[in-house]
């Protein structure tokens, strides 16, 4: 399942790196979250839950029964917003026996 605290710590580190790259962290952009599942049906169930929360979600089959999930939403990448999104996606993924794998977003200089 993983530990949410490590992901929240990464948000602070990523914020610091983005500031060094002169990212305009208050500018909305597509933020992608990733997760892996041992069962494709669990990935699909998590996708349905995330869609209800406003995420655009894709699920891909990995091997015979496994699945990967990509959930995206337009948002800023300040620490508070990143924490809120990580907590939201992590909870859904964990509730469906998945492993949250973090998030990414383009750098927007401005």
Short mmCIF file of N, CA and C in Angstrom, two decimals:
data_model
loop_
_atom_site.label_atom_id
_atom_site.label_comp_id
_atom_site.label_asym_id
_atom_site.label_seq_id
_atom_site.Cartn_x
_atom_site.Cartn_y
_atom_site.Cartn_z
N UNK A 1 0.81 -1.20 0.00
CA UNK A 1 0.00 0.00 0.00
C UNK A 1 0.85 1.26 0.00
N UNK A 2 1.95 1.24 0.72
CA UNK A 2 2.77 2.44 0.78
C UNK A 2 2.34 3.34 1.93
N UNK A 3 3.12 4.36 2.13
CA UNK A 3 2.92 5.28 3.25
C UNK A 3 2.61 6.66 2.69
N UNK A 4 1.48 7.22 3.06
CA UNK A 4 1.12 8.55 2.54
C UNK A 4 2.11 9.61 3.00
N UNK A 5 2.69 9.43 4.18
CA UNK A 5 3.60 10.45 4.70
C UNK A 5 4.79 10.67 3.77
N UNK A 6 5.29 9.62 3.17
CA UNK A 6 6.42 9.78 2.25
C UNK A 6 6.01 10.60 1.03
N UNK A 7 4.77 10.44 0.58
CA UNK A 7 4.29 11.23 -0.56
C UNK A 7 4.11 12.70 -0.18
N UNK A 8 3.62 12.94 1.02
CA UNK A 8 3.45 14.32 1.47
C UNK A 8 4.80 15.00 1.64
N UNK A 9 5.80 14.27 2.11
CA UNK A 9 7.16 14.81 2.22
C UNK A 9 7.71 15.14 0.83
N UNK A 10 7.42 14.29 -0.12
CA UNK A 10 7.86 14.54 -1.51
C UNK A 10 7.23 15.81 -2.08
N UNK A 11 6.01 16.13 -1.65
CA UNK A 11 5.36 17.36 -2.12
C UNK A 11 6.19 18.59 -1.75
N UNK A 12 6.71 18.61 -0.53
CA UNK A 12 7.53 19.74 -0.09
C UNK A 12 8.81 19.80 -0.91
N UNK A 13 9.43 18.63 -1.12
CA UNK A 13 10.67 18.57 -1.91
C UNK A 13 10.42 19.00 -3.35
N UNK A 14 9.30 18.54 -3.92
CA UNK A 14 8.99 18.89 -5.31
C UNK A 14 8.70 20.40 -5.41
N UNK A 15 8.00 20.94 -4.43
CA UNK A 15 7.73 22.38 -4.41
C UNK A 15 9.04 23.17 -4.42
N UNK A 16 9.97 22.76 -3.58
CA UNK A 16 11.27 23.43 -3.51
C UNK A 16 11.99 23.37 -4.85
N UNK A 17 11.97 22.21 -5.50
CA UNK A 17 12.61 22.06 -6.81
C UNK A 17 11.92 22.93 -7.85
N UNK A 18 10.60 22.98 -7.80
CA UNK A 18 9.85 23.79 -8.76
C UNK A 18 10.16 25.28 -8.60
N UNK A 19 10.31 25.74 -7.37
CA UNK A 19 10.66 27.14 -7.13
C UNK A 19 12.04 27.43 -7.72
N UNK A 20 12.98 26.51 -7.54
CA UNK A 20 14.33 26.68 -8.12
C UNK A 20 14.28 26.75 -9.63
N UNK A 21 13.32 26.03 -10.24
CA UNK A 21 13.16 26.04 -11.71
C UNK A 21 12.30 27.21 -12.18
N UNK A 22 11.93 28.10 -11.25
CA UNK A 22 11.10 29.26 -11.53
C UNK A 22 9.70 28.88 -12.04
N UNK A 23 9.19 27.75 -11.53
CA UNK A 23 7.83 27.33 -11.87
C UNK A 23 6.84 28.28 -11.21
N UNK A 24 5.83 28.70 -11.95
CA UNK A 24 4.75 29.51 -11.38
C UNK A 24 3.76 28.52 -10.75
N UNK A 25 4.02 28.14 -9.50
CA UNK A 25 3.26 27.08 -8.84
C UNK A 25 1.79 27.43 -8.64
N UNK A 26 1.44 28.71 -8.80
CA UNK A 26 0.04 29.14 -8.65
C UNK A 26 -0.71 29.12 -9.98
N UNK A 27 -0.05 28.70 -11.04
CA UNK A 27 -0.68 28.62 -12.37
C UNK A 27 -1.27 27.20 -12.54
N UNK A 28 -2.57 27.11 -12.78
CA UNK A 28 -3.17 25.78 -12.98
C UNK A 28 -2.60 25.07 -14.20
N UNK A 29 -2.46 23.76 -14.07
CA UNK A 29 -1.99 22.93 -15.18
C UNK A 29 -2.47 21.50 -14.91
N UNK A 30 -2.31 20.60 -15.89
CA UNK A 30 -2.74 19.22 -15.69
C UNK A 30 -1.78 18.52 -14.72
N UNK A 31 -2.34 18.01 -13.63
CA UNK A 31 -1.57 17.27 -12.64
C UNK A 31 -1.99 15.80 -12.75
N UNK A 32 -1.01 14.93 -13.00
CA UNK A 32 -1.28 13.50 -13.18
C UNK A 32 -0.87 12.71 -11.94
N UNK A 33 -1.73 11.80 -11.54
CA UNK A 33 -1.46 10.89 -10.43
C UNK A 33 -1.42 9.48 -10.99
N UNK A 34 -0.56 8.63 -10.43
CA UNK A 34 -0.37 7.28 -10.95
C UNK A 34 -0.53 6.25 -9.83
N UNK A 35 -1.06 5.09 -10.19
CA UNK A 35 -1.22 4.01 -9.22
C UNK A 35 -1.19 2.67 -9.93
N UNK A 36 -0.80 1.65 -9.20
CA UNK A 36 -0.75 0.28 -9.71
C UNK A 36 -1.67 -0.61 -8.88
N UNK A 37 -2.25 -1.58 -9.54
CA UNK A 37 -3.20 -2.49 -8.89
C UNK A 37 -2.88 -3.92 -9.28
N UNK A 38 -3.04 -4.83 -8.33
CA UNK A 38 -2.85 -6.25 -8.60
C UNK A 38 -4.02 -6.81 -9.40
N UNK A 39 -5.18 -6.17 -9.30
CA UNK A 39 -6.37 -6.62 -10.01
C UNK A 39 -6.94 -5.49 -10.86
N UNK A 40 -7.14 -5.75 -12.15
CA UNK A 40 -7.67 -4.74 -13.05
C UNK A 40 -9.05 -4.26 -12.59
N UNK A 41 -9.84 -5.16 -12.00
CA UNK A 41 -11.18 -4.76 -11.55
C UNK A 41 -11.09 -3.72 -10.43
N UNK A 42 -10.07 -3.81 -9.58
CA UNK A 42 -9.88 -2.82 -8.53
C UNK A 42 -9.46 -1.47 -9.14
N UNK A 43 -8.62 -1.52 -10.16
CA UNK A 43 -8.20 -0.30 -10.85
C UNK A 43 -9.41 0.39 -11.47
N UNK A 44 -10.30 -0.40 -12.06
CA UNK A 44 -11.50 0.18 -12.68
C UNK A 44 -12.44 0.76 -11.63
N UNK A 45 -12.56 0.11 -10.49
CA UNK A 45 -13.41 0.62 -9.41
C UNK A 45 -12.84 1.93 -8.86
N UNK A 46 -11.53 1.99 -8.70
CA UNK A 46 -10.89 3.22 -8.24
C UNK A 46 -11.09 4.33 -9.27
N UNK A 47 -10.99 3.98 -10.54
CA UNK A 47 -11.19 4.97 -11.61
C UNK A 47 -12.59 5.57 -11.53
N UNK A 48 -13.59 4.74 -11.31
CA UNK A 48 -14.97 5.24 -11.21
C UNK A 48 -15.10 6.20 -10.03
N UNK A 49 -14.48 5.86 -8.91
CA UNK A 49 -14.54 6.73 -7.72
C UNK A 49 -13.84 8.06 -7.98
N UNK A 50 -12.70 8.01 -8.65
CA UNK A 50 -11.95 9.24 -8.94
C UNK A 50 -12.67 10.12 -9.96
N UNK A 51 -13.36 9.50 -10.92
CA UNK A 51 -14.13 10.27 -11.89
C UNK A 51 -15.22 11.07 -11.19
N UNK A 52 -15.82 10.49 -10.16
CA UNK A 52 -16.85 11.20 -9.38
C UNK A 52 -16.26 12.41 -8.65
N UNK A 53 -14.95 12.38 -8.41
CA UNK A 53 -14.27 13.49 -7.75
C UNK A 53 -13.72 14.51 -8.75
N UNK A 54 -14.02 14.32 -10.04
CA UNK A 54 -13.62 15.29 -11.05
C UNK A 54 -12.33 14.99 -11.79
N UNK A 55 -11.78 13.81 -11.62
CA UNK A 55 -10.54 13.44 -12.32
C UNK A 55 -10.88 12.81 -13.67
N UNK A 56 -10.03 13.07 -14.65
CA UNK A 56 -10.07 12.33 -15.90
C UNK A 56 -9.19 11.11 -15.68
N UNK A 57 -9.72 9.92 -15.90
CA UNK A 57 -8.99 8.70 -15.52
C UNK A 57 -8.87 7.74 -16.69
N UNK A 58 -7.69 7.13 -16.80
CA UNK A 58 -7.49 6.03 -17.75
C UNK A 58 -6.92 4.85 -16.98
N UNK A 59 -7.33 3.67 -17.39
CA UNK A 59 -6.83 2.43 -16.79
C UNK A 59 -6.27 1.58 -17.92
N UNK A 60 -5.11 1.01 -17.70
CA UNK A 60 -4.49 0.13 -18.69
C UNK A 60 -4.19 -1.21 -18.04
N UNK A 61 -4.38 -2.26 -18.81
CA UNK A 61 -4.08 -3.60 -18.33
C UNK A 61 -2.57 -3.80 -18.35
N UNK A 62 -2.06 -4.42 -17.30
CA UNK A 62 -0.64 -4.74 -17.20
C UNK A 62 -0.56 -6.23 -16.91
N UNK A 63 0.09 -6.95 -17.76
CA UNK A 63 0.13 -8.40 -17.66
C UNK A 63 -1.31 -8.92 -17.78
N UNK A 64 -1.63 -10.04 -17.19
CA UNK A 64 -2.96 -10.61 -17.41
C UNK A 64 -4.04 -9.97 -16.55
N UNK A 65 -3.78 -9.81 -15.26
CA UNK A 65 -4.82 -9.33 -14.35
C UNK A 65 -4.52 -7.97 -13.73
N UNK A 66 -3.30 -7.50 -13.82
CA UNK A 66 -2.91 -6.26 -13.15
C UNK A 66 -3.36 -5.04 -13.95
N UNK A 67 -3.36 -3.89 -13.27
CA UNK A 67 -3.75 -2.67 -13.95
C UNK A 67 -2.97 -1.47 -13.45
N UNK A 68 -2.84 -0.47 -14.32
CA UNK A 68 -2.25 0.80 -13.94
C UNK A 68 -3.31 1.88 -14.15
N UNK A 69 -3.25 2.89 -13.33
CA UNK A 69 -4.24 3.96 -13.38
C UNK A 69 -3.54 5.30 -13.49
N UNK A 70 -4.09 6.17 -14.31
CA UNK A 70 -3.63 7.56 -14.44
C UNK A 70 -4.85 8.43 -14.21
N UNK A 71 -4.77 9.31 -13.21
CA UNK A 71 -5.87 10.23 -12.91
C UNK A 71 -5.34 11.65 -13.02
N UNK A 72 -6.02 12.48 -13.80
CA UNK A 72 -5.54 13.84 -14.03
C UNK A 72 -6.62 14.87 -13.71
N UNK A 73 -6.16 16.01 -13.24
CA UNK A 73 -7.05 17.11 -12.90
C UNK A 73 -6.28 18.41 -13.09
N UNK A 74 -6.96 19.45 -13.50
CA UNK A 74 -6.32 20.77 -13.62
C UNK A 74 -6.24 21.37 -12.21
N UNK A 75 -5.04 21.74 -11.81
CA UNK A 75 -4.84 22.30 -10.46
C UNK A 75 -3.52 23.04 -10.41
N UNK A 76 -3.34 23.79 -9.34
CA UNK A 76 -2.05 24.41 -9.07
C UNK A 76 -1.17 23.37 -8.39
N UNK A 77 0.12 23.68 -8.21
CA UNK A 77 1.04 22.72 -7.59
C UNK A 77 1.71 23.29 -6.34
N UNK A 78 0.99 24.21 -5.67
CA UNK A 78 1.49 24.67 -4.38
C UNK A 78 1.36 23.51 -3.39
N UNK A 79 2.04 23.59 -2.26
CA UNK A 79 2.09 22.47 -1.31
C UNK A 79 0.70 22.10 -0.80
N UNK A 80 -0.11 23.10 -0.46
CA UNK A 80 -1.43 22.82 0.11
C UNK A 80 -2.31 22.06 -0.89
N UNK A 81 -2.32 22.51 -2.14
CA UNK A 81 -3.13 21.85 -3.16
C UNK A 81 -2.59 20.46 -3.45
N UNK A 82 -1.27 20.34 -3.56
CA UNK A 82 -0.66 19.02 -3.81
C UNK A 82 -1.00 18.06 -2.68
N UNK A 83 -0.89 18.51 -1.43
CA UNK A 83 -1.23 17.66 -0.29
C UNK A 83 -2.69 17.21 -0.35
N UNK A 84 -3.58 18.14 -0.64
CA UNK A 84 -5.00 17.82 -0.70
C UNK A 84 -5.29 16.77 -1.79
N UNK A 85 -4.68 16.96 -2.96
CA UNK A 85 -4.91 16.01 -4.05
C UNK A 85 -4.29 14.65 -3.73
N UNK A 86 -3.09 14.63 -3.18
CA UNK A 86 -2.45 13.36 -2.83
C UNK A 86 -3.31 12.61 -1.80
N UNK A 87 -3.79 13.31 -0.79
CA UNK A 87 -4.62 12.67 0.23
C UNK A 87 -5.89 12.09 -0.39
N UNK A 88 -6.49 12.84 -1.32
CA UNK A 88 -7.72 12.41 -1.98
C UNK A 88 -7.49 11.16 -2.84
N UNK A 89 -6.48 11.23 -3.72
CA UNK A 89 -6.22 10.10 -4.62
C UNK A 89 -5.68 8.91 -3.84
N UNK A 90 -4.79 9.13 -2.90
CA UNK A 90 -4.22 8.05 -2.10
C UNK A 90 -5.33 7.27 -1.39
N UNK A 91 -6.30 7.99 -0.80
CA UNK A 91 -7.39 7.34 -0.08
C UNK A 91 -8.21 6.44 -0.99
N UNK A 92 -8.52 6.91 -2.19
CA UNK A 92 -9.29 6.11 -3.14
C UNK A 92 -8.49 4.89 -3.58
N UNK A 93 -7.24 5.10 -3.92
CA UNK A 93 -6.37 4.01 -4.36
C UNK A 93 -6.24 2.95 -3.26
N UNK A 94 -5.97 3.39 -2.03
CA UNK A 94 -5.81 2.46 -0.91
C UNK A 94 -7.10 1.70 -0.64
N UNK A 95 -8.24 2.37 -0.78
CA UNK A 95 -9.53 1.71 -0.54
C UNK A 95 -9.80 0.59 -1.55
N UNK A 96 -9.09 0.64 -2.68
CA UNK A 96 -9.26 -0.38 -3.72
C UNK A 96 -8.00 -1.24 -3.86
N UNK A 97 -7.25 -1.38 -2.77
CA UNK A 97 -6.07 -2.24 -2.69
C UNK A 97 -5.00 -1.91 -3.74
N UNK A 98 -4.88 -0.62 -4.06
CA UNK A 98 -3.87 -0.21 -5.02
C UNK A 98 -2.65 0.38 -4.33
N UNK A 99 -1.64 0.67 -5.12
CA UNK A 99 -0.39 1.26 -4.64
C UNK A 99 -0.20 2.60 -5.34
N UNK A 100 -0.38 3.70 -4.60
CA UNK A 100 -0.21 5.04 -5.16
C UNK A 100 1.26 5.25 -5.50
N UNK A 101 1.51 5.78 -6.71
CA UNK A 101 2.89 5.89 -7.20
C UNK A 101 3.34 7.34 -7.39
N UNK A 102 2.55 8.31 -6.90
CA UNK A 102 2.99 9.69 -6.99
C UNK A 102 2.32 10.48 -8.10
N UNK A 103 2.78 11.72 -8.26
CA UNK A 103 2.19 12.62 -9.25
C UNK A 103 3.26 13.39 -9.99
N UNK A 104 2.83 13.98 -11.09
CA UNK A 104 3.72 14.82 -11.87
C UNK A 104 2.92 15.88 -12.61
N UNK A 105 3.59 16.93 -13.00
CA UNK A 105 2.96 18.02 -13.74
C UNK A 105 4.04 18.81 -14.46
N UNK A 106 3.68 19.42 -15.57
CA UNK A 106 4.68 20.23 -16.28
C UNK A 106 5.07 21.47 -15.47
N UNK A 107 6.26 21.95 -15.73
CA UNK A 107 6.73 23.21 -15.15
C UNK A 107 6.23 24.34 -16.03
N UNK A 108 5.65 25.37 -15.42
CA UNK A 108 5.17 26.53 -16.16
C UNK A 108 5.94 27.74 -15.64
N UNK A 109 6.83 28.25 -16.46
CA UNK A 109 7.60 29.40 -16.04
C UNK A 109 6.84 30.66 -16.36
N UNK A 110 6.87 31.61 -15.43
CA UNK A 110 6.11 32.81 -15.71
C UNK A 110 6.35 33.91 -14.77
#
